PDB file of C-alpha atoms in Angstrom:
ATOM      1  CA  MET B   1       0.000   0.000   0.000  1.00 93.00           C
ATOM      2  CA  ILE B   2       1.187   3.502  -0.866  1.00 97.00           C
ATOM      3  CA  THR B   3       1.333   5.692   2.233  1.00 97.00           C
ATOM      4  CA  VAL B   4       0.467   9.371   1.830  1.00 97.00           C
ATOM      5  CA  GLU B   5       0.919  11.848   4.679  1.00 97.00           C
ATOM      6  CA  PHE B   6      -0.710  15.252   4.332  1.00 98.00           C
ATOM      7  CA  VAL B   7       0.484  17.987   6.701  1.00 97.00           C
ATOM      8  CA  VAL B   8      -1.838  20.842   7.695  1.00 96.00           C
ATOM      9  CA  THR B   9      -1.268  23.980   9.768  1.00 95.00           C
ATOM     10  CA  PRO B  10      -3.855  25.952  11.800  1.00 94.00           C
ATOM     11  CA  GLY B  11      -6.097  28.099   9.633  1.00 93.00           C
ATOM     12  CA  PHE B  12      -5.656  26.043   6.477  1.00 94.00           C
ATOM     13  CA  PRO B  13      -8.499  26.221   3.896  1.00 94.00           C
ATOM     14  CA  VAL B  14     -10.799  23.230   3.544  1.00 94.00           C
ATOM     15  CA  MET B  15     -10.202  23.420  -0.214  1.00 93.00           C
ATOM     16  CA  SER B  16      -6.644  22.148   0.261  1.00 93.00           C
ATOM     17  CA  LEU B  17      -8.038  18.749   1.261  1.00 95.00           C
ATOM     18  CA  ALA B  18      -9.566  18.369  -2.208  1.00 94.00           C
ATOM     19  CA  ALA B  19      -6.225  17.028  -3.436  1.00 95.00           C
ATOM     20  CA  LEU B  20      -6.768  13.964  -1.232  1.00 97.00           C
ATOM     21  CA  SER B  21     -10.010  13.146  -3.067  1.00 96.00           C
ATOM     22  CA  VAL B  22      -7.883  11.756  -5.892  1.00 96.00           C
ATOM     23  CA  PHE B  23      -6.462   9.071  -3.590  1.00 97.00           C
ATOM     24  CA  GLU B  24      -9.879   8.484  -2.028  1.00 97.00           C
ATOM     25  CA  PHE B  25     -11.573   7.752  -5.345  1.00 96.00           C
ATOM     26  CA  ALA B  26      -8.614   5.736  -6.587  1.00 96.00           C
ATOM     27  CA  ASN B  27      -9.210   3.448  -3.589  1.00 96.00           C
ATOM     28  CA  LEU B  28     -12.914   3.263  -4.408  1.00 95.00           C
ATOM     29  CA  SER B  29     -12.182   2.449  -8.053  1.00 91.00           C
ATOM     30  CA  ALA B  30      -9.702  -0.341  -7.320  1.00 91.00           C
ATOM     31  CA  PRO B  31     -10.541  -3.901  -6.192  1.00 92.00           C
ATOM     32  CA  GLU B  32      -8.824  -3.125  -2.898  1.00 93.00           C
ATOM     33  CA  PRO B  33      -7.415   0.073  -1.321  1.00 94.00           C
ATOM     34  CA  ILE B  34      -4.161   1.301  -2.833  1.00 96.00           C
ATOM     35  CA  TYR B  35      -3.456   4.417  -0.773  1.00 98.00           C
ATOM     36  CA  ASP B  36      -3.236   4.784   2.991  1.00 97.00           C
ATOM     37  CA  VAL B  37      -3.814   8.504   3.636  1.00 97.00           C
ATOM     38  CA  LYS B  38      -3.072  10.177   6.964  1.00 97.00           C
ATOM     39  CA  ILE B  39      -3.602  13.838   7.882  1.00 97.00           C
ATOM     40  CA  LEU B  40      -0.930  15.166  10.229  1.00 97.00           C
ATOM     41  CA  SER B  41      -0.260  18.301  12.229  1.00 96.00           C
ATOM     42  CA  GLU B  42       2.597  19.285  14.498  1.00 94.00           C
ATOM     43  CA  PHE B  43       0.993  18.041  17.713  1.00 94.00           C
ATOM     44  CA  GLY B  44      -2.031  16.152  16.386  1.00 96.00           C
ATOM     45  CA  GLY B  45      -5.567  16.574  17.665  1.00 97.00           C
ATOM     46  CA  PRO B  46      -8.191  19.029  16.361  1.00 97.00           C
ATOM     47  CA  ILE B  47      -6.982  21.699  13.922  1.00 96.00           C
ATOM     48  CA  ALA B  48      -9.277  24.570  12.948  1.00 94.00           C
ATOM     49  CA  THR B  49      -9.606  25.506   9.293  1.00 94.00           C
ATOM     50  CA  SER B  50      -9.976  29.045   7.989  1.00 92.00           C
ATOM     51  CA  SER B  51     -13.741  28.497   7.824  1.00 91.00           C
ATOM     52  CA  GLY B  52     -13.958  27.349  11.447  1.00 89.00           C
ATOM     53  CA  VAL B  53     -14.476  23.665  10.651  1.00 92.00           C
ATOM     54  CA  THR B  54     -12.301  21.479  12.886  1.00 95.00           C
ATOM     55  CA  LEU B  55     -10.382  18.486  11.576  1.00 95.00           C
ATOM     56  CA  MET B  56      -8.888  15.703  13.672  1.00 96.00           C
ATOM     57  CA  THR B  57      -5.232  15.060  12.859  1.00 97.00           C
ATOM     58  CA  SER B  58      -2.457  12.702  13.909  1.00 96.00           C
ATOM     59  CA  PRO B  59       0.889  13.962  15.268  1.00 96.00           C
ATOM     60  CA  PHE B  60       4.091  13.769  13.275  1.00 95.00           C
ATOM     61  CA  SER B  61       5.381  10.230  13.013  1.00 88.00           C
ATOM     62  CA  GLU B  62       8.892   8.851  12.650  1.00 86.00           C
ATOM     63  CA  LEU B  63       7.618   6.069  10.400  1.00 88.00           C
ATOM     64  CA  PRO B  64       8.625   6.396   6.731  1.00 90.00           C
ATOM     65  CA  CYS B  65       6.035   7.261   4.111  1.00 95.00           C
ATOM     66  CA  ASP B  66       5.942   7.068   0.335  1.00 97.00           C
ATOM     67  CA  THR B  67       4.523  10.549  -0.358  1.00 97.00           C
ATOM     68  CA  LEU B  68       4.656  13.539   1.976  1.00 97.00           C
ATOM     69  CA  ILE B  69       2.546  16.579   1.069  1.00 98.00           C
ATOM     70  CA  ILE B  70       2.398  19.831   2.992  1.00 97.00           C
ATOM     71  CA  GLY B  71      -0.821  21.685   2.343  1.00 95.00           C
ATOM     72  CA  GLY B  72      -1.232  25.379   1.786  1.00 91.00           C
ATOM     73  CA  ASN B  73      -2.650  28.079   3.993  1.00 91.00           C
ATOM     74  CA  THR B  74      -4.567  31.283   3.414  1.00 91.00           C
ATOM     75  CA  GLN B  75      -1.414  33.206   4.287  1.00 92.00           C
ATOM     76  CA  VAL B  76       2.287  32.576   4.706  1.00 93.00           C
ATOM     77  CA  VAL B  77       2.696  31.143   8.199  1.00 91.00           C
ATOM     78  CA  PRO B  78       5.999  30.713  10.071  1.00 93.00           C
ATOM     79  CA  THR B  79       7.688  27.344   9.718  1.00 96.00           C
ATOM     80  CA  SER B  80       8.252  25.964  13.195  1.00 95.00           C
ATOM     81  CA  PRO B  81      11.567  24.210  13.964  1.00 96.00           C
ATOM     82  CA  ARG B  82       9.651  20.986  14.580  1.00 96.00           C
ATOM     83  CA  LEU B  83       7.910  21.149  11.206  1.00 96.00           C
ATOM     84  CA  ALA B  84      11.188  21.925   9.430  1.00 96.00           C
ATOM     85  CA  ALA B  85      12.878  18.974  11.161  1.00 96.00           C
ATOM     86  CA  PHE B  86      10.006  16.678  10.214  1.00 96.00           C
ATOM     87  CA  LEU B  87      10.150  17.760   6.579  1.00 95.00           C
ATOM     88  CA  ILE B  88      13.903  17.173   6.486  1.00 95.00           C
ATOM     89  CA  GLU B  89      13.828  13.802   8.212  1.00 93.00           C
ATOM     90  CA  THR B  90      10.686  12.316   6.706  1.00 91.00           C
ATOM     91  CA  GLY B  91      10.432  14.272   3.472  1.00 85.00           C
ATOM     92  CA  VAL B  92      13.931  13.550   2.258  1.00 85.00           C
ATOM     93  CA  ALA B  93      13.451   9.839   2.913  1.00 92.00           C
ATOM     94  CA  SER B  94      10.129   9.721   1.047  1.00 95.00           C
ATOM     95  CA  ARG B  95       9.768   8.890  -2.638  1.00 96.00           C
ATOM     96  CA  ARG B  96       7.859  12.108  -3.246  1.00 97.00           C
ATOM     97  CA  LEU B  97       7.930  15.376  -1.330  1.00 97.00           C
ATOM     98  CA  ALA B  98       5.239  17.858  -2.317  1.00 97.00           C
ATOM     99  CA  ALA B  99       3.859  21.256  -1.372  1.00 97.00           C
ATOM    100  CA  ILE B 100       0.620  22.963  -2.312  1.00 96.00           C
ATOM    101  CA  CYS B 101       0.313  26.755  -2.432  1.00 95.00           C
ATOM    102  CA  THR B 102       2.147  28.325   0.548  1.00 95.00           C
ATOM    103  CA  GLY B 103       3.485  24.911   1.549  1.00 96.00           C
ATOM    104  CA  ALA B 104       6.399  25.781  -0.742  1.00 97.00           C
ATOM    105  CA  PHE B 105       7.552  28.325   1.858  1.00 97.00           C
ATOM    106  CA  ALA B 106       7.932  25.552   4.448  1.00 97.00           C
ATOM    107  CA  LEU B 107      10.004  23.442   2.058  1.00 97.00           C
ATOM    108  CA  ALA B 108      12.160  26.473   1.262  1.00 97.00           C
ATOM    109  CA  ASP B 109      12.591  27.312   4.960  1.00 97.00           C
ATOM    110  CA  ALA B 110      13.753  23.731   5.508  1.00 96.00           C
ATOM    111  CA  GLY B 111      16.342  24.109   2.741  1.00 96.00           C
ATOM    112  CA  LEU B 112      14.720  21.440   0.568  1.00 96.00           C
ATOM    113  CA  LEU B 113      14.268  23.490  -2.608  1.00 96.00           C
ATOM    114  CA  LYS B 114      17.878  24.402  -3.373  1.00 95.00           C
ATOM    115  CA  GLY B 115      18.678  23.678  -6.998  1.00 93.00           C
ATOM    116  CA  ARG B 116      15.012  22.887  -7.728  1.00 93.00           C
ATOM    117  CA  GLN B 117      12.457  24.532  -9.976  1.00 92.00           C
ATOM    118  CA  VAL B 118       9.314  25.314  -7.965  1.00 94.00           C
ATOM    119  CA  THR B 119       6.038  27.190  -8.096  1.00 93.00           C
ATOM    120  CA  THR B 120       3.492  28.640  -5.692  1.00 94.00           C
ATOM    121  CA  HIS B 121       0.226  30.551  -5.898  1.00 92.00           C
ATOM    122  CA  TRP B 122       0.485  33.766  -7.919  1.00 87.00           C
ATOM    123  CA  ALA B 123      -0.643  35.845  -4.903  1.00 89.00           C
ATOM    124  CA  PHE B 124       2.527  34.870  -3.020  1.00 92.00           C
ATOM    125  CA  THR B 125       5.153  34.955  -5.779  1.00 90.00           C
ATOM    126  CA  GLU B 126       6.510  38.406  -4.874  1.00 90.00           C
ATOM    127  CA  THR B 127       6.855  37.403  -1.229  1.00 94.00           C
ATOM    128  CA  PHE B 128       8.512  34.139  -2.214  1.00 96.00           C
ATOM    129  CA  ARG B 129      11.035  35.883  -4.486  1.00 93.00           C
ATOM    130  CA  ALA B 130      11.845  38.418  -1.786  1.00 94.00           C
ATOM    131  CA  ARG B 131      12.479  35.731   0.824  1.00 96.00           C
ATOM    132  CA  PHE B 132      14.203  33.225  -1.443  1.00 96.00           C
ATOM    133  CA  PRO B 133      15.871  35.174  -4.280  1.00 95.00           C
ATOM    134  CA  ASP B 134      18.244  32.319  -5.081  1.00 95.00           C
ATOM    135  CA  LEU B 135      15.504  29.767  -5.754  1.00 95.00           C
ATOM    136  CA  ASP B 136      14.231  29.073  -9.271  1.00 92.00           C
ATOM    137  CA  LEU B 137      10.567  30.065  -9.039  1.00 92.00           C
ATOM    138  CA  LEU B 138       8.384  29.423 -12.092  1.00 86.00           C
ATOM    139  CA  GLU B 139       5.613  31.916 -11.483  1.00 79.00           C
ATOM    140  CA  ASP B 140       2.948  30.965 -13.998  1.00 71.00           C
ATOM    141  CA  ARG B 141       2.734  27.183 -13.689  1.00 80.00           C
ATOM    142  CA  LEU B 142      -0.033  24.992 -12.274  1.00 84.00           C
ATOM    143  CA  PHE B 143       2.504  22.597 -10.841  1.00 89.00           C
ATOM    144  CA  VAL B 144       6.165  21.742 -11.219  1.00 91.00           C
ATOM    145  CA  ILE B 145       7.906  18.388 -10.859  1.00 92.00           C
ATOM    146  CA  ASP B 146      11.660  18.518 -10.287  1.00 92.00           C
ATOM    147  CA  GLY B 147      12.996  15.109  -9.365  1.00 92.00           C
ATOM    148  CA  SER B 148      11.323  13.937  -6.190  1.00 94.00           C
ATOM    149  CA  VAL B 149       9.994  17.412  -5.312  1.00 96.00           C
ATOM    150  CA  TRP B 150       6.534  18.418  -6.500  1.00 96.00           C
ATOM    151  CA  THR B 151       5.023  21.891  -5.989  1.00 96.00           C
ATOM    152  CA  ALA B 152       1.551  23.136  -6.944  1.00 94.00           C
ATOM    153  CA  ALA B 153       0.289  26.668  -7.412  1.00 91.00           C
ATOM    154  CA  GLY B 154      -2.913  26.729  -5.391  1.00 85.00           C
ATOM    155  CA  ASN B 155      -5.416  24.468  -3.732  1.00 88.00           C
ATOM    156  CA  SER B 156      -7.287  23.564  -6.920  1.00 88.00           C
ATOM    157  CA  ALA B 157      -3.948  22.940  -8.634  1.00 90.00           C
ATOM    158  CA  GLY B 158      -3.282  20.431  -5.870  1.00 93.00           C
ATOM    159  CA  ILE B 159      -5.887  18.217  -7.539  1.00 94.00           C
ATOM    160  CA  ASP B 160      -3.972  18.384 -10.822  1.00 90.00           C
ATOM    161  CA  LEU B 161      -0.819  17.518  -8.893  1.00 93.00           C
ATOM    162  CA  THR B 162      -2.267  14.424  -7.211  1.00 95.00           C
ATOM    163  CA  LEU B 163      -3.916  13.296 -10.459  1.00 93.00           C
ATOM    164  CA  CYS B 164      -0.450  13.359 -11.997  1.00 90.00           C
ATOM    165  CA  MET B 165       0.862  11.351  -9.025  1.00 94.00           C
ATOM    166  CA  LEU B 166      -1.931   8.838  -9.598  1.00 95.00           C
ATOM    167  CA  GLU B 167      -1.017   8.549 -13.266  1.00 90.00           C
ATOM    168  CA  ASN B 168       2.612   7.912 -12.332  1.00 90.00           C
ATOM    169  CA  ASP B 169       1.557   5.216  -9.859  1.00 95.00           C
ATOM    170  CA  LEU B 170      -1.265   3.450 -11.682  1.00 93.00           C
ATOM    171  CA  GLY B 171      -1.296   4.706 -15.263  1.00 89.00           C
ATOM    172  CA  PHE B 172      -3.189   7.149 -17.406  1.00 84.00           C
ATOM    173  CA  GLU B 173      -6.450   5.185 -17.583  1.00 87.00           C
ATOM    174  CA  MET B 174      -6.853   5.132 -13.796  1.00 92.00           C
ATOM    175  CA  ALA B 175      -6.085   8.854 -13.563  1.00 89.00           C
ATOM    176  CA  ARG B 176      -8.553   9.631 -16.328  1.00 86.00           C
ATOM    177  CA  ALA B 177     -11.228   7.481 -14.670  1.00 90.00           C
ATOM    178  CA  VAL B 178     -10.770   9.237 -11.328  1.00 93.00           C
ATOM    179  CA  GLY B 179     -10.803  12.626 -13.035  1.00 89.00           C
ATOM    180  CA  LYS B 180     -14.048  11.680 -14.765  1.00 88.00           C
ATOM    181  CA  THR B 181     -15.564  10.590 -11.441  1.00 91.00           C
ATOM    182  CA  LEU B 182     -14.589  13.915  -9.890  1.00 90.00           C
ATOM    183  CA  VAL B 183     -15.944  15.747 -12.961  1.00 83.00           C
ATOM    184  CA  ILE B 184     -12.508  17.228 -13.548  1.00 80.00           C
ATOM    185  CA  ASP B 185     -10.910  17.867 -16.914  1.00 60.00           C
ATOM    186  CA  TYR B 186      -7.851  15.645 -16.786  1.00 55.00           C
ATOM    187  CA  GLN B 187      -5.964  17.695 -19.362  1.00 49.00           C
ATOM    188  CA  ARG B 188      -4.463  20.365 -17.098  1.00 57.00           C
ATOM    189  CA  THR B 189      -0.777  19.631 -17.251  1.00 54.00           C
ATOM    190  CA  GLY B 190       1.768  21.302 -15.013  1.00 54.00           C
ATOM    191  CA  GLY B 191       2.861  23.614 -17.814  1.00 52.00           C
ATOM    192  CA  ARG B 192      -0.535  25.261 -18.006  1.00 56.00           C
ATOM    193  CA  PRO B 193      -0.551  28.841 -16.700  1.00 56.00           C
ATOM    194  CA  GLN B 194      -2.209  29.713 -13.387  1.00 61.00           C
ATOM    195  CA  SER B 195      -4.128  32.578 -14.926  1.00 57.00           C
ATOM    196  CA  SER B 196      -5.543  33.388 -18.297  1.00 52.00           C
ATOM    197  CA  VAL B 197      -5.550  36.827 -19.847  1.00 52.00           C
ATOM    198  CA  HIS B 198      -9.147  36.103 -20.889  1.00 51.00           C
ATOM    199  CA  GLN B 199     -10.103  36.005 -17.221  1.00 53.00           C
ATOM    200  CA  THR B 200      -8.494  39.360 -16.413  1.00 61.00           C
ATOM    201  CA  PHE B 201     -10.919  41.312 -18.606  1.00 66.00           C
ATOM    202  CA  ALA B 202     -14.432  41.682 -17.240  1.00 67.00           C
ATOM    203  CA  PRO B 203     -16.114  44.296 -19.408  1.00 75.00           C
ATOM    204  CA  ARG B 204     -19.602  45.346 -18.408  1.00 78.00           C
ATOM    205  CA  SER B 205     -20.863  46.537 -21.772  1.00 86.00           C
ATOM    206  CA  ASP B 206     -21.616  44.479 -24.859  1.00 84.00           C
ATOM    207  CA  ARG B 207     -19.635  46.824 -27.080  1.00 88.00           C
ATOM    208  CA  ILE B 208     -16.346  46.207 -25.215  1.00 90.00           C
ATOM    209  CA  GLN B 209     -17.050  42.465 -25.111  1.00 85.00           C
ATOM    210  CA  ASP B 210     -17.615  42.588 -28.872  1.00 87.00           C
ATOM    211  CA  VAL B 211     -14.266  44.335 -29.289  1.00 91.00           C
ATOM    212  CA  LEU B 212     -12.451  41.623 -27.320  1.00 88.00           C
ATOM    213  CA  LEU B 213     -14.140  38.919 -29.387  1.00 83.00           C
ATOM    214  CA  PHE B 214     -13.104  40.778 -32.530  1.00 90.00           C
ATOM    215  CA  VAL B 215      -9.498  40.945 -31.334  1.00 90.00           C
ATOM    216  CA  ARG B 216      -9.381  37.211 -30.544  1.00 84.00           C
ATOM    217  CA  SER B 217     -10.725  36.411 -34.004  1.00 84.00           C
ATOM    218  CA  ASN B 218      -8.328  38.747 -35.824  1.00 90.00           C
ATOM    219  CA  LEU B 219      -5.018  38.511 -33.973  1.00 90.00           C
ATOM    220  CA  GLY B 220      -3.077  38.177 -37.210  1.00 89.00           C
ATOM    221  CA  LYS B 221      -4.278  41.557 -38.444  1.00 90.00           C
ATOM    222  CA  SER B 222      -3.112  45.045 -37.615  1.00 90.00           C
ATOM    223  CA  LEU B 223      -5.364  46.114 -34.750  1.00 93.00           C
ATOM    224  CA  SER B 224      -5.143  49.854 -34.231  1.00 94.00           C
ATOM    225  CA  VAL B 225      -7.194  51.866 -31.765  1.00 95.00           C
ATOM    226  CA  ASP B 226      -9.081  53.343 -34.723  1.00 94.00           C
ATOM    227  CA  ASP B 227      -9.978  49.829 -35.934  1.00 93.00           C
ATOM    228  CA  LEU B 228     -11.239  48.776 -32.517  1.00 95.00           C
ATOM    229  CA  ALA B 229     -13.110  52.041 -31.991  1.00 95.00           C
ATOM    230  CA  ARG B 230     -15.035  51.406 -35.222  1.00 94.00           C
ATOM    231  CA  VAL B 231     -16.045  47.958 -33.924  1.00 93.00           C
ATOM    232  CA  ALA B 232     -17.298  49.601 -30.724  1.00 93.00           C
ATOM    233  CA  GLY B 233     -19.062  52.388 -32.614  1.00 94.00           C
ATOM    234  CA  LEU B 234     -17.173  55.072 -30.695  1.00 94.00           C
ATOM    235  CA  SER B 235     -14.598  57.702 -31.460  1.00 95.00           C
ATOM    236  CA  PRO B 236     -10.997  56.610 -30.705  1.00 94.00           C
ATOM    237  CA  ARG B 237     -10.890  58.914 -27.678  1.00 94.00           C
ATOM    238  CA  GLN B 238     -14.250  57.700 -26.304  1.00 95.00           C
ATOM    239  CA  PHE B 239     -13.286  54.107 -26.965  1.00 94.00           C
ATOM    240  CA  SER B 240      -9.909  54.323 -25.202  1.00 94.00           C
ATOM    241  CA  ARG B 241     -11.549  55.902 -22.157  1.00 93.00           C
ATOM    242  CA  ALA B 242     -14.379  53.327 -22.025  1.00 93.00           C
ATOM    243  CA  PHE B 243     -12.017  50.410 -22.616  1.00 92.00           C
ATOM    244  CA  GLY B 244      -9.684  51.494 -19.830  1.00 91.00           C
ATOM    245  CA  THR B 245     -12.577  52.015 -17.418  1.00 91.00           C
ATOM    246  CA  GLU B 246     -14.048  48.565 -18.060  1.00 89.00           C
ATOM    247  CA  THR B 247     -10.889  46.457 -18.360  1.00 87.00           C
ATOM    248  CA  GLY B 248      -8.330  48.330 -16.302  1.00 86.00           C
ATOM    249  CA  THR B 249      -5.831  48.425 -19.150  1.00 88.00           C
ATOM    250  CA  SER B 250      -5.233  50.096 -22.499  1.00 92.00           C
ATOM    251  CA  PRO B 251      -6.355  48.637 -25.839  1.00 93.00           C
ATOM    252  CA  ALA B 252      -2.719  48.156 -26.906  1.00 92.00           C
ATOM    253  CA  LYS B 253      -1.812  46.215 -23.765  1.00 90.00           C
ATOM    254  CA  ALA B 254      -4.959  44.095 -24.063  1.00 91.00           C
ATOM    255  CA  VAL B 255      -4.156  43.204 -27.666  1.00 93.00           C
ATOM    256  CA  GLU B 256      -0.605  42.259 -26.697  1.00 92.00           C
ATOM    257  CA  GLY B 257      -1.890  40.139 -23.806  1.00 89.00           C
ATOM    258  CA  LEU B 258      -4.286  38.232 -26.063  1.00 90.00           C
ATOM    259  CA  ARG B 259      -1.552  37.733 -28.644  1.00 92.00           C
ATOM    260  CA  VAL B 260       0.867  36.469 -26.008  1.00 90.00           C
ATOM    261  CA  GLU B 261      -1.643  33.944 -24.701  1.00 86.00           C
ATOM    262  CA  ALA B 262      -2.517  32.718 -28.190  1.00 88.00           C
ATOM    263  CA  ALA B 263       1.174  32.389 -29.021  1.00 91.00           C
ATOM    264  CA  ARG B 264       1.878  30.537 -25.788  1.00 86.00           C
ATOM    265  CA  GLN B 265      -0.863  28.039 -26.560  1.00 81.00           C
ATOM    266  CA  MET B 266       0.526  27.480 -30.061  1.00 86.00           C
ATOM    267  CA  ILE B 267       4.036  27.000 -28.670  1.00 87.00           C
ATOM    268  CA  GLU B 268       2.797  24.390 -26.207  1.00 78.00           C
ATOM    269  CA  GLN B 269       0.312  22.607 -28.447  1.00 73.00           C
ATOM    270  CA  SER B 270       1.642  22.845 -32.010  1.00 79.00           C
ATOM    271  CA  ARG B 271       4.772  22.128 -34.008  1.00 84.00           C
ATOM    272  CA  HIS B 272       4.750  25.448 -35.826  1.00 88.00           C
ATOM    273  CA  SER B 273       8.029  27.330 -35.895  1.00 92.00           C
ATOM    274  CA  ILE B 274       8.488  30.323 -33.613  1.00 93.00           C
ATOM    275  CA  GLU B 275       8.661  32.533 -36.701  1.00 93.00           C
ATOM    276  CA  MET B 276       5.342  31.226 -38.029  1.00 92.00           C
ATOM    277  CA  ILE B 277       3.662  31.640 -34.627  1.00 93.00           C
ATOM    278  CA  ALA B 278       4.857  35.250 -34.453  1.00 93.00           C
ATOM    279  CA  ILE B 279       3.230  35.913 -37.826  1.00 93.00           C
ATOM    280  CA  GLU B 280       0.017  34.008 -37.058  1.00 91.00           C
ATOM    281  CA  THR B 281      -0.568  35.860 -33.784  1.00 93.00           C
ATOM    282  CA  GLY B 282       0.126  39.300 -35.203  1.00 94.00           C
ATOM    283  CA  PHE B 283       3.529  40.027 -33.707  1.00 93.00           C
ATOM    284  CA  GLY B 284       5.038  40.144 -37.178  1.00 91.00           C
ATOM    285  CA  ASP B 285       8.522  39.060 -36.193  1.00 91.00           C
ATOM    286  CA  GLN B 286      10.233  36.905 -33.567  1.00 92.00           C
ATOM    287  CA  GLU B 287      12.012  39.764 -31.799  1.00 94.00           C
ATOM    288  CA  ARG B 288       8.797  41.648 -31.100  1.00 93.00           C
ATOM    289  CA  MET B 289       7.202  38.464 -29.761  1.00 94.00           C
ATOM    290  CA  ARG B 290      10.295  37.693 -27.668  1.00 92.00           C
ATOM    291  CA  ARG B 291      10.099  41.098 -25.958  1.00 92.00           C
ATOM    292  CA  ALA B 292       6.382  40.602 -25.245  1.00 90.00           C
ATOM    293  CA  PHE B 293       7.070  37.145 -23.765  1.00 89.00           C
ATOM    294  CA  ARG B 294       9.801  38.592 -21.565  1.00 86.00           C
ATOM    295  CA  ARG B 295       7.371  41.150 -20.218  1.00 84.00           C
ATOM    296  CA  ALA B 296       4.618  38.587 -19.654  1.00 80.00           C
ATOM    297  CA  PHE B 297       6.502  35.466 -18.515  1.00 75.00           C
ATOM    298  CA  GLY B 298      10.076  36.509 -17.866  1.00 77.00           C
ATOM    299  CA  ARG B 299      11.438  34.138 -20.511  1.00 81.00           C
ATOM    300  CA  SER B 300      11.581  33.783 -24.276  1.00 88.00           C
ATOM    301  CA  PRO B 301       9.289  31.721 -26.524  1.00 91.00           C
ATOM    302  CA  GLN B 302      12.237  29.404 -27.263  1.00 90.00           C
ATOM    303  CA  ALA B 303      12.825  28.792 -23.553  1.00 86.00           C
ATOM    304  CA  MET B 304       9.118  28.119 -23.033  1.00 82.00           C
ATOM    305  CA  ARG B 305       9.036  25.551 -25.858  1.00 86.00           C
ATOM    306  CA  LYS B 306      12.175  23.880 -24.556  1.00 82.00           C
ATOM    307  CA  ALA B 307      10.676  23.630 -21.059  1.00 74.00           C
ATOM    308  CA  LYS B 308       7.408  22.257 -22.432  1.00 70.00           C
ATOM    309  CA  ARG B 309       9.208  19.555 -24.409  1.00 71.00           C
ATOM    310  CA  ALA B 310      11.282  18.653 -21.366  1.00 63.00           C
TER     311      ALA B 310
END
């Protein structure tokens, strides 16, 4: 049986436990239980969640485990010496050591992320970089696997992480079956971004929504403010003001953001050359697209494709 120990800290969100549902339903789908899941805390006993629900936990154990996961919290909490010692002693000896959301801070405090690529929730990336400037943080990733260390962005990404663990243990078909049972799209790989530029725009009026739809359908064309203003039925000045009010950004930055996302998807999902992708998404040339990628992701399209293939 595969032993999984899940560490929680006071004030953790109930959502973080959703990652354990993958192991639960894998056990229900198999002829006999495959995973032995234990929920631990520093001293055991009842631990209150951020919503006030109390969960009974077991204290840290010296027994070895196959997979050790430290769950996230609603904020960055101090890593106690006892927790750090447990992570070092038990985590290093385990086959897999994982962290969800702010759990990455505990692994970093314990010195277990040196030389590793990691991720955490986008809301905590600036804090993480400030505290651990020497660590290789991949900001816009759902989850990252680097050797035996697994890190996930947020609590929902923890489900993607454990589905990937399940696939590694029992194969793709089992992972897909569990994902189907949980009504989860089992296509969210670790390389998927945490956020989508489509989600950042929330226009209130139909005319601005129509403009965004027009942009997405015509990325390969020259999209000037005058062109977009005509779609909206406004003067360029009225349009720029209305667009900024409703989306929080300028038309030019919105167009670049949509082009960057479309290009990223093509880089990850197609075999088109970087040059062709730059043309198809309206950048025109590779250098212009490279600068936009640097601004958006901190790395070039070539580096992103190389990482995806790896």
